[in-house]
Short mmCIF file of C-alpha atoms in Angstrom, two decimals:
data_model
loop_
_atom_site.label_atom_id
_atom_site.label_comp_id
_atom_site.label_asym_id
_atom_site.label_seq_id
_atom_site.Cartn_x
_atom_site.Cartn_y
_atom_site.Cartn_z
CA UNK V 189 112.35 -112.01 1.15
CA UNK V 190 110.96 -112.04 -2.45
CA UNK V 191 108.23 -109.58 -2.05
CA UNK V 192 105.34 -112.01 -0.66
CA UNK V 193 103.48 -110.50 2.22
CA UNK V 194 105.23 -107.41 2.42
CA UNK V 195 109.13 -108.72 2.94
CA UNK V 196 111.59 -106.63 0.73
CA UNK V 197 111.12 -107.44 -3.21
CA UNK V 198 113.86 -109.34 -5.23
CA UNK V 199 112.89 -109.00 -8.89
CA UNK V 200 114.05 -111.46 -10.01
CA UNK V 201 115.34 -114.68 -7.95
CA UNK V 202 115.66 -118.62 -8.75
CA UNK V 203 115.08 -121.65 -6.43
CA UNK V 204 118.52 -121.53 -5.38
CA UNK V 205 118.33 -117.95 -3.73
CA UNK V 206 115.44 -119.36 -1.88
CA UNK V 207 116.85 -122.50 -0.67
CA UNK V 208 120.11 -119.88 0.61
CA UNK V 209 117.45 -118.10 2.58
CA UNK V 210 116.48 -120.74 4.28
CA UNK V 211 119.04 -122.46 4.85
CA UNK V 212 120.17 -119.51 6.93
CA UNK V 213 117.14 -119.02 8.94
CA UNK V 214 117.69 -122.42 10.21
CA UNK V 215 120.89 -122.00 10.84
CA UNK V 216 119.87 -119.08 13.29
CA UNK V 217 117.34 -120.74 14.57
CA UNK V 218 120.03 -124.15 15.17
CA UNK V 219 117.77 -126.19 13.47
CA UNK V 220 120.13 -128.76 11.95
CA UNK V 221 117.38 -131.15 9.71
CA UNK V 222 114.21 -130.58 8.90
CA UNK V 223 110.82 -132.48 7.37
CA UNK V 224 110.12 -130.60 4.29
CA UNK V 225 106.54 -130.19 3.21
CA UNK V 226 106.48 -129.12 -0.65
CA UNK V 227 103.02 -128.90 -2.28
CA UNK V 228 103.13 -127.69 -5.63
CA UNK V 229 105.46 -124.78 -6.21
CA UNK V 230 106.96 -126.05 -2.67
CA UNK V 231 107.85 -129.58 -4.47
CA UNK V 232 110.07 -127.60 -6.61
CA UNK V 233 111.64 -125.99 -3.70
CA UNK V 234 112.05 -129.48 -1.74
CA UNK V 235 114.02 -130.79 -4.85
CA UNK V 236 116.01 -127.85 -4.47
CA UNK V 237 117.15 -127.93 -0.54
CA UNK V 238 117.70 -131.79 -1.44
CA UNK V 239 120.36 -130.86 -4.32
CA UNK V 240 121.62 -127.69 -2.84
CA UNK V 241 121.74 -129.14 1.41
CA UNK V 242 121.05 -132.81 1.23
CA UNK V 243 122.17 -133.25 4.75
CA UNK V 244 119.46 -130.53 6.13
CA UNK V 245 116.93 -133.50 5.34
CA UNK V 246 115.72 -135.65 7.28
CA UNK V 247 112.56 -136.79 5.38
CA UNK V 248 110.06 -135.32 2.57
CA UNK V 249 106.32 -135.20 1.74
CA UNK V 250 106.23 -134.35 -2.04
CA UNK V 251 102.23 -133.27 -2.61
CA UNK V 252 100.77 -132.44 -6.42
CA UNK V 253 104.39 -131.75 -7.76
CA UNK V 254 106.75 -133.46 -10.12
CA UNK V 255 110.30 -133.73 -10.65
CA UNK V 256 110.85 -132.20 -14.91
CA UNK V 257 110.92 -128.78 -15.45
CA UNK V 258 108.19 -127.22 -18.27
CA UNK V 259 108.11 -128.30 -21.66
CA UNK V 260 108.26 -125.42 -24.33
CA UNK V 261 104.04 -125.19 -24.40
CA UNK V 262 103.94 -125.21 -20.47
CA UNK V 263 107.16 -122.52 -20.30
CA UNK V 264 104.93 -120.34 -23.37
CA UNK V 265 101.92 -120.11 -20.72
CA UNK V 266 104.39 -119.12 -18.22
CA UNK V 267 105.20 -116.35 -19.93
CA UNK V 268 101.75 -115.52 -21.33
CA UNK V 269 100.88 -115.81 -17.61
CA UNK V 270 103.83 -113.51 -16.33
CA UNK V 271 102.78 -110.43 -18.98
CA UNK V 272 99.46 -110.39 -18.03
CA UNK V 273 100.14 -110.53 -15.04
CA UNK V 274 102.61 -107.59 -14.80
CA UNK V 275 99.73 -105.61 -16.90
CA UNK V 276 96.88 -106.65 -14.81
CA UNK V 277 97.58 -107.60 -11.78
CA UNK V 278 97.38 -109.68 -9.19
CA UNK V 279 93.69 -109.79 -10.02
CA UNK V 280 94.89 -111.74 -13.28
CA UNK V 281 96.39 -114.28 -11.16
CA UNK V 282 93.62 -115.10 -9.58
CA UNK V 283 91.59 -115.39 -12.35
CA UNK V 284 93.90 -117.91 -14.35
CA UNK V 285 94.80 -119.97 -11.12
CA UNK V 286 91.02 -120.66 -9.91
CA UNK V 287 90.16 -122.96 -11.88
CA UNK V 288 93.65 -125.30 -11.74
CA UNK V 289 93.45 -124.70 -7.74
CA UNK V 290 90.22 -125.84 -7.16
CA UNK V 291 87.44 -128.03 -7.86
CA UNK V 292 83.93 -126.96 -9.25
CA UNK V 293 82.85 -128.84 -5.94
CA UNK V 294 84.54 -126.20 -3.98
CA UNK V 295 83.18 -123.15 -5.53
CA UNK V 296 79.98 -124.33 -4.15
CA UNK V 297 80.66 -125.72 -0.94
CA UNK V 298 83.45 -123.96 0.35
CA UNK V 299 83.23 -120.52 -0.85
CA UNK V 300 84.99 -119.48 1.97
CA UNK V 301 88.52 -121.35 1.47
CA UNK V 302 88.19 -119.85 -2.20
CA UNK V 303 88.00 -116.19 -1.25
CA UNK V 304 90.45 -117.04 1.25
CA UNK V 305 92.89 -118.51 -1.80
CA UNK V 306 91.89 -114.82 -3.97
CA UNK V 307 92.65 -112.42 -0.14
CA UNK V 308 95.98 -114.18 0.28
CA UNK V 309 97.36 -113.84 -4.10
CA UNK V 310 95.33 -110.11 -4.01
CA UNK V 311 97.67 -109.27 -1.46
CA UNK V 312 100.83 -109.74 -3.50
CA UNK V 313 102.10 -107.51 -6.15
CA UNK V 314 102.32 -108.31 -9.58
CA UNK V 315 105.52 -108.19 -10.05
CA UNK V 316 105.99 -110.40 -6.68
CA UNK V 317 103.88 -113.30 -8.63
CA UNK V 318 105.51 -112.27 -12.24
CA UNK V 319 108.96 -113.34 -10.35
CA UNK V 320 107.46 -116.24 -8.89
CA UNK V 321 106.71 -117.53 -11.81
CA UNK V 322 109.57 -116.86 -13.69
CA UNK V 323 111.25 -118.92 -10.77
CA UNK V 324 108.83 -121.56 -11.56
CA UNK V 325 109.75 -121.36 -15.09
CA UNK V 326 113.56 -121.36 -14.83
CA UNK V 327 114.15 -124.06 -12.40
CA UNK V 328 116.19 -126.92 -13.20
CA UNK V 329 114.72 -130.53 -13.75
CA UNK V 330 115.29 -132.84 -11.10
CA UNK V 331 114.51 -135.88 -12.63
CA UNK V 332 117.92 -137.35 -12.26
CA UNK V 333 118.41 -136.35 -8.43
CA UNK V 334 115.61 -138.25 -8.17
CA UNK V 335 117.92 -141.76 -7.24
CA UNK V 336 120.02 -139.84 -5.11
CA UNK V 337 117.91 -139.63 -2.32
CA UNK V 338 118.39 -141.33 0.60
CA UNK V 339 115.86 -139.80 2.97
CA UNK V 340 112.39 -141.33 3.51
CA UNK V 341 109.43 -139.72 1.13
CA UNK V 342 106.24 -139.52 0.80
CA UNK V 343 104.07 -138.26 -1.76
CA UNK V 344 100.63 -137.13 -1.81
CA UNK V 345 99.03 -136.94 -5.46
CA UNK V 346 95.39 -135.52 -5.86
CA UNK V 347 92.73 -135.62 -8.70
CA UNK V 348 91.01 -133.40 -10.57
CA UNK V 349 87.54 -133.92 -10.23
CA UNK V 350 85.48 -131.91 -12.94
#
């Protein structure tokens, strides 16, 4: 699904194809709601289920996301992001995301979790992160969905420390 960790690529896919793909895994697996756990990129995908299956659920935990979609400087590093990419690499990726993953502290004291963090994007294609982030970049804002829901959240916000 999408090309991460070896499943069959999909060049290019929204939010919405995602959301269908998992919606029918749990319906094979007769899971009727679910907790949904969105950090990030996964917040995105939370808002989604919530639009697209409301009644699949039962609670959220919204970590380091937000609700708009990009502004026009944030969508022009998206794409400045996405061609290098697709030039260099998954390499590339790493390189620009380091520093916006993790703290300075963490390059110190936890140099495992960071070459952990470069093994797992190194292992994707870069078209695979190219479509990700054109994903990212076209999703719709769910600022207004925001009042209709009706499940319990909670979110999780973390700082930058420099």
């Amino acid at each position: 699904m999408f090309g991460v960790e070896g499943s069959s690529q999909k060049k290019s896919w929204t939010f919405r194809d995602y959301i269908e793909e998992i919606s029918s895994l749990l319906s094979m697996l007769h899971i009727e709601r679910v907790t949904v756990v969105g950090l990030s990129m996964g917040g995105y995908q939370a808002f989604e289920l919530w639009q697209t299956f409301p009644e699949k659920v039962s609670s959220m935990v919204l970590c380091d996301t937000r609700a708009e979609q990009d502004n026009e400087d944030a969508l022009a590093n998206r794409r400045d992001f996405i061609a290098a990419v697709r030039t260099h690499g998954p390499d590339e990726a790493v390189s620009r995301m380091l520093s916006n993953v993790f703290s300075p502290e963490t390059y110190t004291k936890k140099q495992d979790v960071v070459d952990l963090f470069k093994r797992i994007v190194t292992k994707q294609s870069g078209d695979t992160i190219a479509a990700t982030m054109q994903a990212i970049a076209s999703r719709a804002d769910s600022v207004e969905s925001l009042a209709t829901i009706t499940c319990p959240v909670t979110f999780i916000a973390g700082k930058m420390i420099n």
